[in-house]
Short mmCIF file of C-alpha atoms in Angstrom, two decimals:
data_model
loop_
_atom_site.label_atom_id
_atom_site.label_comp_id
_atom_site.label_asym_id
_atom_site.label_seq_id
_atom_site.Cartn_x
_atom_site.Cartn_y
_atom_site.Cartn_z
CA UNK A 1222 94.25 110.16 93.18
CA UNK A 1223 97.92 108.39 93.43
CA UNK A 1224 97.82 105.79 96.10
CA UNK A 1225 101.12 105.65 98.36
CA UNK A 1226 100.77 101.95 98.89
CA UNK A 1227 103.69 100.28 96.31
CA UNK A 1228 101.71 97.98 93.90
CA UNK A 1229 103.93 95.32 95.35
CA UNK A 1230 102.22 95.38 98.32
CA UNK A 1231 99.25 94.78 97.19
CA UNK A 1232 98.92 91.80 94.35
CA UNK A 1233 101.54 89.26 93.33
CA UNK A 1234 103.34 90.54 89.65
CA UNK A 1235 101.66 87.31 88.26
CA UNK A 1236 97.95 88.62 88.23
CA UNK A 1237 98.68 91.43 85.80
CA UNK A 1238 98.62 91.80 83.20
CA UNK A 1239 95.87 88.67 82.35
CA UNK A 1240 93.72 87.57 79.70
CA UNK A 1241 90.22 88.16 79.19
CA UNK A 1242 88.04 90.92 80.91
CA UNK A 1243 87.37 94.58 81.48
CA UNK A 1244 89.32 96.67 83.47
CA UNK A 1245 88.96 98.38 86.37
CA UNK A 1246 90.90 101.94 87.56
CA UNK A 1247 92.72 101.75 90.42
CA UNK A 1248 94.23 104.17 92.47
CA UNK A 1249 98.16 102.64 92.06
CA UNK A 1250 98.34 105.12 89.52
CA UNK A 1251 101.76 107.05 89.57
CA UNK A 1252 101.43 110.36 88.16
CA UNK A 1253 99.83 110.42 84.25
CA UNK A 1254 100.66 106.68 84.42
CA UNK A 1255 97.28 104.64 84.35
CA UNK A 1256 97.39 101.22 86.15
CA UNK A 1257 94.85 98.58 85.61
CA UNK A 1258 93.82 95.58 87.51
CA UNK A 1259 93.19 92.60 84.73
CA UNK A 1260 92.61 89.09 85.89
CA UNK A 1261 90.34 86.25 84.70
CA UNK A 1262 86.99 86.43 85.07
CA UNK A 1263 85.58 83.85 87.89
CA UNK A 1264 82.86 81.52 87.92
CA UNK A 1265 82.08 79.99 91.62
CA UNK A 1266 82.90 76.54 92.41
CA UNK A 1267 85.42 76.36 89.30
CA UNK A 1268 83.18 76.59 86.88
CA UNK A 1269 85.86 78.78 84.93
CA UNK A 1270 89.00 79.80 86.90
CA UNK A 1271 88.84 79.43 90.95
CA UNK A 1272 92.18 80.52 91.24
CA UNK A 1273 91.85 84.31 90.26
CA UNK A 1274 89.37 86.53 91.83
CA UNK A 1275 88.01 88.94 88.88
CA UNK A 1276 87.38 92.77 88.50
CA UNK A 1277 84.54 92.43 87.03
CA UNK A 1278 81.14 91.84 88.91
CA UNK A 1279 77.98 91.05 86.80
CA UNK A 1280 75.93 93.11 88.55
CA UNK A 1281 72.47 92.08 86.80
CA UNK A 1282 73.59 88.83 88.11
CA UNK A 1283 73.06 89.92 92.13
CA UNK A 1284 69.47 88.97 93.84
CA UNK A 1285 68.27 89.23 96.88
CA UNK A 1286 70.33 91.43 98.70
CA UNK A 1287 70.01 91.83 102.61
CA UNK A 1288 71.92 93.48 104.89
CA UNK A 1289 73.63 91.84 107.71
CA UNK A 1290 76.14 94.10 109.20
CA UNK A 1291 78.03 97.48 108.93
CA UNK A 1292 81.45 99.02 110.26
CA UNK A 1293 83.93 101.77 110.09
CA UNK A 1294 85.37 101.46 106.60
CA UNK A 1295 81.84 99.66 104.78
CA UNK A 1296 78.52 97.86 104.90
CA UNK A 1297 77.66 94.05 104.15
CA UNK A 1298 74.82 92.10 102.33
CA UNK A 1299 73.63 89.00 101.77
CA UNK A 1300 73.14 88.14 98.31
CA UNK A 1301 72.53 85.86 95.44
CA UNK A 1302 75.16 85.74 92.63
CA UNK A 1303 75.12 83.28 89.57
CA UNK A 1304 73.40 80.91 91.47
CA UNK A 1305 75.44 81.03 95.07
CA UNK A 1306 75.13 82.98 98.25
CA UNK A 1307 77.57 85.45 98.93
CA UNK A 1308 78.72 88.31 101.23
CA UNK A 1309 78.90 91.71 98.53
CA UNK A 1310 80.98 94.66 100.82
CA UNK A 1311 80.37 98.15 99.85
CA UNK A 1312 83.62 100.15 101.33
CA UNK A 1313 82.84 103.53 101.80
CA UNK A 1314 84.29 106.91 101.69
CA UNK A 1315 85.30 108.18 105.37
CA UNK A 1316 84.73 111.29 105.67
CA UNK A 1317 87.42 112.23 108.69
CA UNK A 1318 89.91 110.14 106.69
CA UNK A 1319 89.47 109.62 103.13
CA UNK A 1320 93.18 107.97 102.44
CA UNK A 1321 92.22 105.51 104.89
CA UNK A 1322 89.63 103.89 103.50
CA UNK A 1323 90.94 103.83 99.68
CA UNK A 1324 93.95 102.26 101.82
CA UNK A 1325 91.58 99.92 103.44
CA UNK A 1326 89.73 98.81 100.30
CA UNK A 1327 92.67 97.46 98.34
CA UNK A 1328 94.98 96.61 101.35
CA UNK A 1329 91.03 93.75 101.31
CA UNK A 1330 92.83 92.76 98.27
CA UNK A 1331 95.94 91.70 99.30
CA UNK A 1332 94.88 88.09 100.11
CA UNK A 1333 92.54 87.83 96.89
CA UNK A 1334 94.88 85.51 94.76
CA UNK A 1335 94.93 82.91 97.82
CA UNK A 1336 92.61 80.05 98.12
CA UNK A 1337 92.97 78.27 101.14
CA UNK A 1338 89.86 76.44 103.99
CA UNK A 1339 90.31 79.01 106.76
CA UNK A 1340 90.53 82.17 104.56
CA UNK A 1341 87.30 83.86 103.54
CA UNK A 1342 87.65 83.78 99.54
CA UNK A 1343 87.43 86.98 97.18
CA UNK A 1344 85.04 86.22 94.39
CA UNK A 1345 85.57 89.57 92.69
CA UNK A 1346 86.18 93.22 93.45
CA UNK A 1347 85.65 96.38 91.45
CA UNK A 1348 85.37 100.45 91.90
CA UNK A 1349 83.16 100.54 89.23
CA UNK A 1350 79.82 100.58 90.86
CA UNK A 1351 76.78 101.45 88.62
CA UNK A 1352 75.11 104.08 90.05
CA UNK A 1353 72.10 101.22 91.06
CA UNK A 1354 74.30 99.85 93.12
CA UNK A 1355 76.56 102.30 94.48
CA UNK A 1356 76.45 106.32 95.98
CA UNK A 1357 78.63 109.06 95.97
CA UNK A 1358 79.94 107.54 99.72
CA UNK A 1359 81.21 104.08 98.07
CA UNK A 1360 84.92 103.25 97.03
CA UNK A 1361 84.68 100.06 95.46
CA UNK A 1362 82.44 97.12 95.76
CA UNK A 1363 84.12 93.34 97.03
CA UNK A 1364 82.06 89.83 96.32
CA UNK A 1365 83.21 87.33 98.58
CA UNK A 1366 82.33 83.67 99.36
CA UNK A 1367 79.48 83.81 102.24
CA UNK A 1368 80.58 82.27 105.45
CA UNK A 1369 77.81 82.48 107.49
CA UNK A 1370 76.45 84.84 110.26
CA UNK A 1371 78.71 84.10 113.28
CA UNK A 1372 82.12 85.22 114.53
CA UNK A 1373 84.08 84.04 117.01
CA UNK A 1374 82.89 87.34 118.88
CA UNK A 1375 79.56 86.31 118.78
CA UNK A 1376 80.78 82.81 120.46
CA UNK A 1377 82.71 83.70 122.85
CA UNK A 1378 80.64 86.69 124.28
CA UNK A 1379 77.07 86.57 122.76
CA UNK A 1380 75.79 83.43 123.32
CA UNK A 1381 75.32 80.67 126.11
CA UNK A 1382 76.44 77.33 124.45
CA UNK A 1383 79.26 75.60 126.00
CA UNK A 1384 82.55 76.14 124.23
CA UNK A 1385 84.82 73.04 125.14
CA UNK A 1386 88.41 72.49 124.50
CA UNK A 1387 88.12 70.09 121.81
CA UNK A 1388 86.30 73.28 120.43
CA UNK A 1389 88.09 76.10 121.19
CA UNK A 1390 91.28 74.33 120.55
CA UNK A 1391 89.81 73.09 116.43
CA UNK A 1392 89.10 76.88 116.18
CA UNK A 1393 92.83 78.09 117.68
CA UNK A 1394 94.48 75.22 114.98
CA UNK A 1395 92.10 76.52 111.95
CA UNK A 1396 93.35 80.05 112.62
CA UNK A 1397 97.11 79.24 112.92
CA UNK A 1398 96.60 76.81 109.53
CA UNK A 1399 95.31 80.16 107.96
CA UNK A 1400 98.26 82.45 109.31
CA UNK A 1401 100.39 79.71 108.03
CA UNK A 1402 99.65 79.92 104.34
CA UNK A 1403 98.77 83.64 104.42
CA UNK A 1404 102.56 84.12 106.12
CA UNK A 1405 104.29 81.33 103.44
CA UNK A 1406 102.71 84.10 100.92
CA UNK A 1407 104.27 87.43 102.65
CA UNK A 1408 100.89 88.26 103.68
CA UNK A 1409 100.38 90.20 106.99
CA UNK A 1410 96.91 90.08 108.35
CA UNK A 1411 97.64 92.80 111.28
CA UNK A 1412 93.60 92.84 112.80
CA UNK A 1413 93.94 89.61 114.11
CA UNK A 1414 90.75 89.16 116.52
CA UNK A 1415 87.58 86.96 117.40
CA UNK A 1416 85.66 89.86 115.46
CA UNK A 1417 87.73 89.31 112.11
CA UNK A 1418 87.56 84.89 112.44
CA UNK A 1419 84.05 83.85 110.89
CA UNK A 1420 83.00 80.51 111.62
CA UNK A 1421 81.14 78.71 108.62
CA UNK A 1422 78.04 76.12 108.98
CA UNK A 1423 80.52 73.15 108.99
CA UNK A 1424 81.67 74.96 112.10
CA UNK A 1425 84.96 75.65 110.12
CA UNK A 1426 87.01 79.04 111.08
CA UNK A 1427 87.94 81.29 108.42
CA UNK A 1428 90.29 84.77 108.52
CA UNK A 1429 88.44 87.81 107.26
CA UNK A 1430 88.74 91.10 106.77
CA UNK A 1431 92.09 91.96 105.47
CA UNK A 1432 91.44 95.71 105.72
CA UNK A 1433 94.75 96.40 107.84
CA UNK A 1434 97.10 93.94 105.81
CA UNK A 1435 100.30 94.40 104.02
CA UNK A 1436 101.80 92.37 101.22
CA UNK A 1437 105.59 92.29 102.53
CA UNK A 1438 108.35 92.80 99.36
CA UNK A 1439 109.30 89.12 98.43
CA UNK A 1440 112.01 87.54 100.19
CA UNK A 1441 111.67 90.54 102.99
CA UNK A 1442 110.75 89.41 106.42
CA UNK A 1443 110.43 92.80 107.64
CA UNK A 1444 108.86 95.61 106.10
CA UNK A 1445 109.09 99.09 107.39
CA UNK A 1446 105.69 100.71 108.04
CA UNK A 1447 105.37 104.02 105.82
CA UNK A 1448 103.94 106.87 107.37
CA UNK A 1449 101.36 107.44 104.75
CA UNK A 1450 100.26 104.09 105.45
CA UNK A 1451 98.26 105.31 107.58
CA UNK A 1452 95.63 101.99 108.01
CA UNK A 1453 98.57 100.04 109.53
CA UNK A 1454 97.58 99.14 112.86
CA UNK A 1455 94.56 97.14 114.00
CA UNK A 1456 92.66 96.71 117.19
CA UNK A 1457 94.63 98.14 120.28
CA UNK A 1458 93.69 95.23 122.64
CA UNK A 1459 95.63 92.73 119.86
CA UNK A 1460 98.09 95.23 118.37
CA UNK A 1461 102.15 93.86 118.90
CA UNK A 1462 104.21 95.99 121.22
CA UNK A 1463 106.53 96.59 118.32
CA UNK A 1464 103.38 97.93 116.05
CA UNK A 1465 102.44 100.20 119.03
CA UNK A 1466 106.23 101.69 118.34
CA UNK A 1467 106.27 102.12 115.07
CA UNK A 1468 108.74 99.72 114.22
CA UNK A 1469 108.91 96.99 111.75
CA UNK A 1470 105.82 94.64 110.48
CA UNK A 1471 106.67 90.80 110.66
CA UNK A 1472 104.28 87.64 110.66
CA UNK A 1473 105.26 87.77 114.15
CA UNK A 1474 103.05 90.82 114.54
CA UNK A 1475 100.16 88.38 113.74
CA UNK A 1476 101.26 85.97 116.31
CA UNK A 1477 101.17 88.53 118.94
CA UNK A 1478 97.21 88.86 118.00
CA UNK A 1479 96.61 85.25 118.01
CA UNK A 1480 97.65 84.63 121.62
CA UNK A 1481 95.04 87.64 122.63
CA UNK A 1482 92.58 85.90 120.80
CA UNK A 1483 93.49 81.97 121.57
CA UNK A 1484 93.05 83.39 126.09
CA UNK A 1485 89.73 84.91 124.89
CA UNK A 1486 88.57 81.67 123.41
CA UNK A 1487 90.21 79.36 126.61
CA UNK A 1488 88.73 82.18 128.90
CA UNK A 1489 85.61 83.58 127.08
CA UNK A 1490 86.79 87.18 129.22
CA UNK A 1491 87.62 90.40 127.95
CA UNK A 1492 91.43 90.52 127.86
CA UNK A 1493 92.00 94.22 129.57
CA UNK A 1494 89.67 96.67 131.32
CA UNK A 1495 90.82 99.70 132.18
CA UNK A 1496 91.52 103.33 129.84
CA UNK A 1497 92.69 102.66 126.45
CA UNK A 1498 95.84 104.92 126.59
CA UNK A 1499 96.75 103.35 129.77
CA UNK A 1500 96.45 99.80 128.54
CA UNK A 1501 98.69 100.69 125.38
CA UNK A 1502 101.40 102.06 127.40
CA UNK A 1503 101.62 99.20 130.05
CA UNK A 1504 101.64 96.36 127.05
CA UNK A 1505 104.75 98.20 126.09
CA UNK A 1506 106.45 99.76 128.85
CA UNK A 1507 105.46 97.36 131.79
CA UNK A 1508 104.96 94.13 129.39
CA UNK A 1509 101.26 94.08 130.46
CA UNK A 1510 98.96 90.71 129.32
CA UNK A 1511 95.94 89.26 130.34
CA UNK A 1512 95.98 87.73 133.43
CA UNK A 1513 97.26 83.61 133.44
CA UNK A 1514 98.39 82.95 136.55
CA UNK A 1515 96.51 82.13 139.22
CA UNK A 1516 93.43 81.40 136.71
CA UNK A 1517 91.29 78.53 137.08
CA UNK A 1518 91.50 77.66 132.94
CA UNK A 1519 95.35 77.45 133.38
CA UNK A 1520 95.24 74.95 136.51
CA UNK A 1521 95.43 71.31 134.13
CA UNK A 1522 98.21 69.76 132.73
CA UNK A 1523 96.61 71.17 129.81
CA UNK A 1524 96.39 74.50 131.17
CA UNK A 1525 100.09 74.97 132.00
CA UNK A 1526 101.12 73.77 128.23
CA UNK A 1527 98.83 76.68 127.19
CA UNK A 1528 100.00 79.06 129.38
CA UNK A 1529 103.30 78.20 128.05
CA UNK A 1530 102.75 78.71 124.85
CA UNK A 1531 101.09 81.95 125.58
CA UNK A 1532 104.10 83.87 126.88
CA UNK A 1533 105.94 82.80 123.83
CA UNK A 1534 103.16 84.40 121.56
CA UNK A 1535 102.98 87.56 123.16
CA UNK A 1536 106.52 87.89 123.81
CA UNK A 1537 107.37 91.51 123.86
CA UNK A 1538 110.23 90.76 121.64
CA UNK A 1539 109.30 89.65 118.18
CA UNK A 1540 112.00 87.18 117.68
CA UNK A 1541 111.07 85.40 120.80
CA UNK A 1542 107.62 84.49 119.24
CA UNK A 1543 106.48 81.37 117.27
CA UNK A 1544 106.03 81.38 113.35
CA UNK A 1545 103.01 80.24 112.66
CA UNK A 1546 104.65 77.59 111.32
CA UNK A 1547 106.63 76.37 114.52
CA UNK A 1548 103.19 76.84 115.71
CA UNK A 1549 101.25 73.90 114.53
CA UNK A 1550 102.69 71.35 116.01
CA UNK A 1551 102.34 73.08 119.47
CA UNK A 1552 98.46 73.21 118.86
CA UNK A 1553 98.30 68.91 117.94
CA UNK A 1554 100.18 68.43 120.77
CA UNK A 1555 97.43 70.36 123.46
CA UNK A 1556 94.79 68.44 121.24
CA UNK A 1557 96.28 65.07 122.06
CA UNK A 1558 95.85 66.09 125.55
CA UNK A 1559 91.88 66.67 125.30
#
């Protein structure tokens, strides 16, 4: 079934068409016109071309799977492949809103080309699924590079370690360093959260899920949202004013989220209580945040230079906000004051 999302979007022009490799249908098909996904087929660690995710998963090549956690959109496993652990995600068919998740399973594509330390790497990513593997409910199948088992949810809520500055402020840098080279590729990640940041063994943060992402039209810094784009969005608590209108997607949309999420790892507190359609009309209409002032994290000189930058994240107006390049140096300077 035709896709409404603009191949463009979706995967840089210099993917496809590739050398080597079976093909996999995709739904960027316009009309009788059959498009293809073709890239290079991918051994881990280099071992042919780490550059290129492939479309091609040797499935007789997966052991051990086990599952470690399931959402909206899909399901994912633990598994061995070629020698190396990875994460395999099985998106699956929703059945209140089908064009959603075929939206969501190649919008997971958009960062797939990118290698980078605090991005979760694609490995490969197919919707041919042998009938082993698959079930009438699956969309497509994604190998990625396994993380580990923790999020920054699981930190900051779930668990009774101490979370420091020099901590919390290593994990705020690694996430900006991430928006920084997904942005300087015209990659929006737009779900932004502690949720979405996994946090490897080294103790190294890493953006995932890229279900909600757009790939804006080179040299455009804004990019109109469609309305049969109908994934655009992300989680209401970390969703930009302007996204909540229906207006234009920027970077600066994925600023916005990263202040929500930099208080939550300062604070370790839920950012808003309170009814979800009332939040989502006062962010908007009465400029509502979570609560600095007054707080005991914000008290130090430390403190005040975060709360600082924090009303320039979540700035109601877009243009008022950081890039996440501007960004960076703001984060060395709080961790020169640890």
């Amino acid at each position: 079934m035709p896709s409404p999302i603009p191949v463009t979007r979706l995967l840089p022009k210099d993917i496809y068409p590739s050398v080597d490799i079976g093909t996999c249908s995709s739904p960027l098909t316009k009309h009788s016109h059959v498009t293809t996904l073709q890239v290079p087929v991918q051994r881990l660690h280099g071992r042919v071309a780490s550059r290129l995710w492939s479309s091609v998963i040797h499935w007789k090549e997966l052991r051990s799977m086990q599952s470690v956690g399931s959402g909206g959109f899909g399901s994912v496993y633990k598994a061995e492949y070629l020698g190396d652990t990875v994460a395999l995600k099985k998106v699956k068919k929703c059945t209140k809103n089908k064009l959603a998740s075929r939206q969501s399973f190649w919008a997971e594509l958009n960062a797939a080309h990118l290698r980078h330390t605090n991005i979760v790497r694609v490995i490969a990513a197919t919707t041919c699924v042998p009938a082993d593997f698959g079930d009438e409910s699956s969309i497509g199948t994604i190998l990625m590079e396994f993380v580990g088992s923790r999020n920054l949810q699981q930190i900051i809520y779930g668990c009774a370690e101490p979370l420091g500055k020099d901590r919390w402020l290593r994990y705020s840098t690694d996430i900006v360093h991430g928006l920084r080279f997904l942005h300087s590729h015209s990659v929006v990640h737009l779900d932004i959260k502690p949720a979405n940041v996994l946090v490897s063994n080294e103790d190294v943060c890493k953006i995932a899920d890229f279900g909600c992402s757009l790939k804006l039209e080179r040299g455009c810094e804004v990019s109109s949202i469609s309305p049969h784009l109908i994934h655009v969005g992300g989680t209401y608590t970390h969703r930009a004013p302007e996204m909540l209108k229906g207006e234009g997607v920027t970077p600066k949309a994925d600023i916005f989220s990263f202040g929500i999420t930099f208080w939550q790892l300062i604070t370790r507190e839920q950012p808003y209580t309170g009814d979800r359609q009332h939040v989502l009309y006062a962010v908007v209409a009465h400029n509502l945040r979570p609560p600095v002032h007054n707080h005991p994290a914000f008290e130090s000189e430390q403190g005040r230079l975060c709360r600082t930058l924090l009303s320039r994240c979540w700035s109601g107006d877009a243009r008022c906000r950081p890039s996440s390049q501007e960004l960076l140096p703001h984060m060395e300077q709080l961790r020169s004051h640890t």
